[in-house]
Short mmCIF file of C-alpha atoms in Angstrom, two decimals:
data_model
loop_
_atom_site.label_atom_id
_atom_site.label_comp_id
_atom_site.label_asym_id
_atom_site.label_seq_id
_atom_site.Cartn_x
_atom_site.Cartn_y
_atom_site.Cartn_z
CA MET A 1 0.00 0.00 0.00
CA SER A 2 1.35 3.40 -0.94
CA LEU A 3 1.92 6.06 1.65
CA LEU A 4 -0.29 8.44 -0.31
CA PHE A 5 -3.32 6.15 -0.07
CA SER A 6 -3.24 5.71 3.65
CA PRO A 7 -5.77 8.00 5.35
CA PHE A 8 -4.24 7.17 8.74
CA VAL A 9 -0.78 8.37 7.69
CA SER A 10 -2.27 11.45 6.01
CA LEU A 11 -4.12 12.32 9.20
CA LEU A 12 -0.97 11.86 11.31
CA ALA A 13 1.12 13.83 8.82
CA ARG A 14 -1.31 16.78 8.80
CA SER A 15 -1.15 17.02 12.59
CA TRP A 16 2.60 16.39 12.97
CA TRP A 17 2.95 19.56 15.01
CA LEU A 18 0.63 18.17 17.72
CA LEU A 19 2.96 15.21 18.16
CA LEU A 20 5.89 17.64 18.31
CA LEU A 21 4.09 19.64 20.99
CA ARG A 22 3.32 16.49 22.99
CA GLY A 23 6.97 15.47 22.76
CA LEU A 24 8.19 18.86 23.98
CA VAL A 25 5.73 18.81 26.90
CA ALA A 26 6.90 15.30 27.82
CA ILE A 27 10.55 16.43 27.76
CA ALA A 28 9.73 19.47 29.93
CA PHE A 29 7.84 17.31 32.43
CA GLY A 30 10.70 14.81 32.54
CA LEU A 31 13.24 17.53 33.28
CA VAL A 32 11.11 19.10 36.03
CA ALA A 33 10.48 15.69 37.60
CA PHE A 34 14.22 14.85 37.60
CA PHE A 35 15.33 18.12 39.15
CA PHE A 36 12.39 18.64 41.56
CA PRO A 37 11.10 15.13 42.44
CA GLY A 38 9.62 15.87 45.85
CA GLN A 39 7.79 18.96 44.68
CA THR A 40 6.53 17.15 41.57
CA ILE A 41 5.06 14.27 43.58
CA ALA A 42 3.39 16.60 46.05
CA ALA A 43 2.15 18.91 43.28
CA VAL A 44 0.54 16.07 41.33
CA ALA A 45 -1.11 14.68 44.46
CA LEU A 46 -2.35 18.10 45.61
CA LEU A 47 -3.66 18.96 42.14
CA PHE A 48 -5.59 15.71 42.16
CA GLY A 49 -6.87 16.49 45.67
CA ALA A 50 -8.04 19.95 44.65
CA TYR A 51 -9.90 18.54 41.66
CA VAL A 52 -11.61 15.79 43.66
CA LEU A 53 -12.53 18.19 46.48
CA ALA A 54 -14.06 20.69 44.04
CA ASP A 55 -15.90 17.92 42.22
CA GLY A 56 -17.27 16.64 45.52
CA LEU A 57 -18.47 20.07 46.63
CA ILE A 58 -20.20 20.60 43.29
CA GLY A 59 -21.80 17.16 43.61
CA ILE A 60 -23.15 17.98 47.07
CA ALA A 61 -24.48 21.34 45.86
CA ASN A 62 -26.12 19.58 42.92
CA ALA A 63 -27.74 17.02 45.23
CA LEU A 64 -29.04 19.71 47.59
CA GLY A 65 -30.38 21.77 44.70
CA ARG A 66 -32.43 18.97 43.13
CA SER A 67 -36.23 19.12 43.23
CA GLN A 68 -38.13 16.86 45.62
CA ARG A 69 -39.26 14.65 42.71
CA SER A 70 -35.72 13.42 42.12
CA THR A 71 -35.07 12.01 45.61
CA GLY A 72 -34.24 8.65 44.04
CA THR A 73 -31.06 10.03 42.47
CA ARG A 74 -30.37 12.73 45.05
CA TRP A 75 -28.69 10.31 47.44
CA LEU A 76 -26.38 9.08 44.65
CA LEU A 77 -25.27 12.63 43.88
CA ALA A 78 -24.81 13.32 47.58
CA LEU A 79 -22.79 10.12 48.06
CA TRP A 80 -20.64 10.97 45.03
CA GLY A 81 -20.05 14.44 46.48
CA VAL A 82 -19.27 13.24 50.00
CA LEU A 83 -16.80 10.68 48.66
CA GLY A 84 -15.12 13.38 46.58
CA VAL A 85 -14.82 15.71 49.55
CA ALA A 86 -13.47 12.90 51.73
CA VAL A 87 -10.83 11.85 49.18
CA GLY A 88 -9.91 15.49 48.57
CA VAL A 89 -9.43 16.20 52.28
CA LEU A 90 -7.45 12.97 52.75
CA THR A 91 -5.25 13.96 49.83
CA PHE A 92 -4.38 17.25 51.49
CA ILE A 93 -3.70 15.46 54.79
CA GLU A 94 -1.65 12.59 53.24
CA PRO A 95 -0.42 13.68 49.78
CA MET A 96 2.29 11.00 49.58
CA ARG A 97 -0.17 8.15 50.14
CA THR A 98 -2.37 9.62 47.46
CA ALA A 99 0.68 9.72 45.21
CA MET A 100 1.15 5.97 45.66
CA VAL A 101 -2.44 5.37 44.56
CA LEU A 102 -1.82 7.63 41.58
CA ILE A 103 1.21 5.48 40.71
CA VAL A 104 -1.09 2.47 40.39
CA LEU A 105 -3.34 4.48 38.08
CA MET A 106 -0.30 5.58 36.07
CA ALA A 107 0.72 1.94 35.73
CA LEU A 108 -2.67 1.05 34.28
CA TRP A 109 -2.52 4.04 31.92
CA ALA A 110 1.00 3.19 30.74
CA VAL A 111 0.10 -0.44 29.99
CA LEU A 112 -3.02 0.55 28.04
CA ILE A 113 -1.20 3.28 26.11
CA GLY A 114 1.66 0.88 25.34
CA VAL A 115 -0.74 -1.63 23.82
CA VAL A 116 -2.37 1.10 21.71
CA GLN A 117 1.02 2.38 20.54
CA LEU A 118 2.14 -1.13 19.57
CA LEU A 119 -1.09 -1.69 17.65
CA ALA A 120 -0.65 1.64 15.84
CA ALA A 121 2.96 0.76 14.97
CA TRP A 122 1.81 -2.60 13.64
CA HIS A 123 -0.79 -0.85 11.48
CA LEU A 124 1.78 1.66 10.16
CA ARG A 125 4.52 -0.88 9.42
CA GLN A 126 3.68 -1.22 5.74
CA VAL A 127 2.86 2.38 4.95
CA MET A 128 5.31 4.54 6.84
CA PRO A 129 9.04 4.44 7.37
CA GLY A 130 10.06 5.00 10.98
CA GLU A 131 7.14 3.17 12.56
CA TRP A 132 9.69 1.43 14.75
CA LEU A 133 9.86 4.66 16.79
CA LEU A 134 6.23 4.18 17.74
CA ALA A 135 6.88 0.50 18.51
CA VAL A 136 9.79 1.44 20.78
CA LEU A 137 7.56 4.01 22.48
CA GLY A 138 4.91 1.31 22.97
CA LEU A 139 7.44 -1.08 24.49
CA LEU A 140 8.72 1.68 26.79
CA SER A 141 5.15 2.45 27.87
CA LEU A 142 4.53 -1.22 28.64
CA ALA A 143 7.83 -1.50 30.52
CA LEU A 144 6.97 1.56 32.59
CA GLY A 145 3.49 0.30 33.39
CA LEU A 146 4.63 -3.18 34.36
CA THR A 147 7.49 -1.80 36.46
CA LEU A 148 5.12 0.52 38.31
CA ALA A 149 2.54 -2.25 38.79
CA PHE A 150 4.96 -4.86 40.10
CA SER A 151 7.16 -2.58 42.24
CA PRO A 152 4.72 -1.16 44.76
CA GLY A 153 7.33 -1.18 47.51
CA ALA A 154 9.70 1.08 45.63
CA GLY A 155 9.95 4.66 46.79
CA ALA A 156 7.81 7.34 45.22
CA VAL A 157 10.89 9.33 44.22
CA ALA A 158 12.39 6.32 42.43
CA MET A 159 9.08 5.82 40.65
CA LEU A 160 9.00 9.49 39.70
CA TRP A 161 12.52 9.27 38.30
CA LEU A 162 11.46 6.25 36.27
CA ILE A 163 8.45 8.19 35.00
CA ALA A 164 10.71 11.19 34.28
CA LEU A 165 13.12 9.00 32.31
CA TYR A 166 10.20 7.57 30.39
CA ALA A 167 8.87 11.07 29.69
CA LEU A 168 12.26 12.22 28.41
CA VAL A 169 12.76 9.21 26.12
CA ALA A 170 9.13 9.24 24.97
CA GLY A 171 9.36 12.98 24.32
CA VAL A 172 12.47 12.59 22.19
CA LEU A 173 10.88 9.72 20.24
CA MET A 174 7.72 11.79 19.66
CA VAL A 175 9.80 14.74 18.42
CA LEU A 176 11.71 12.48 16.01
CA LEU A 177 8.48 10.91 14.76
CA ALA A 178 6.90 14.36 14.38
CA PHE A 179 9.71 15.50 12.09
CA LYS A 180 9.33 12.33 10.00
CA LEU A 181 5.61 13.07 9.71
CA ARG A 182 6.37 16.67 8.77
CA ARG A 183 8.49 15.46 5.84
CA ILE A 184 5.67 13.16 4.77
CA ASN A 185 3.19 16.03 5.04
CA ARG A 186 5.38 18.16 2.77
CA ARG A 187 5.52 15.34 0.22
CA LEU A 188 1.75 14.95 0.36
CA HIS A 189 1.25 18.68 -0.29
CA THR A 190 3.67 18.79 -3.22
CA LEU A 191 1.72 16.15 -5.15
#
């Protein structure tokens, strides 16, 4: 199959700059996480706590503001809100424990993203040179996710450094892939 007839490659090539931007953001995050690990862990946990607390308060307000006819769902909204407030407050009291829970969620995310990246690389293998970069990124994502999932006893700072290393490598790979896609985009526009 020719590169020109692949709608998937054309779509990726047209939005090469978004991949470049994602790569640069990943590199920036990786650098911040390496040089300021404690602050990064606390910041991520506290940001999560602020979001959950706000969501819980809005849920409670929504439950209290419902009409009397909707009492069947009011308790669900109130429960959702109370749980949000409780998790938010606990996050502010114990941000490092919250960070450990977030690491488990990151592990799940990394494994799922790795699988998607490997599937995309497999799809691109016949229509685009350089798809191996996406395959390497997928393998790195899987490695990160599995390491995070099976190393719960490791310190949060060590996990953050692993995530920072992943972000740096993934960012560089995304930047390289973005420039390959930019060249393809130029070829598509010259035809």
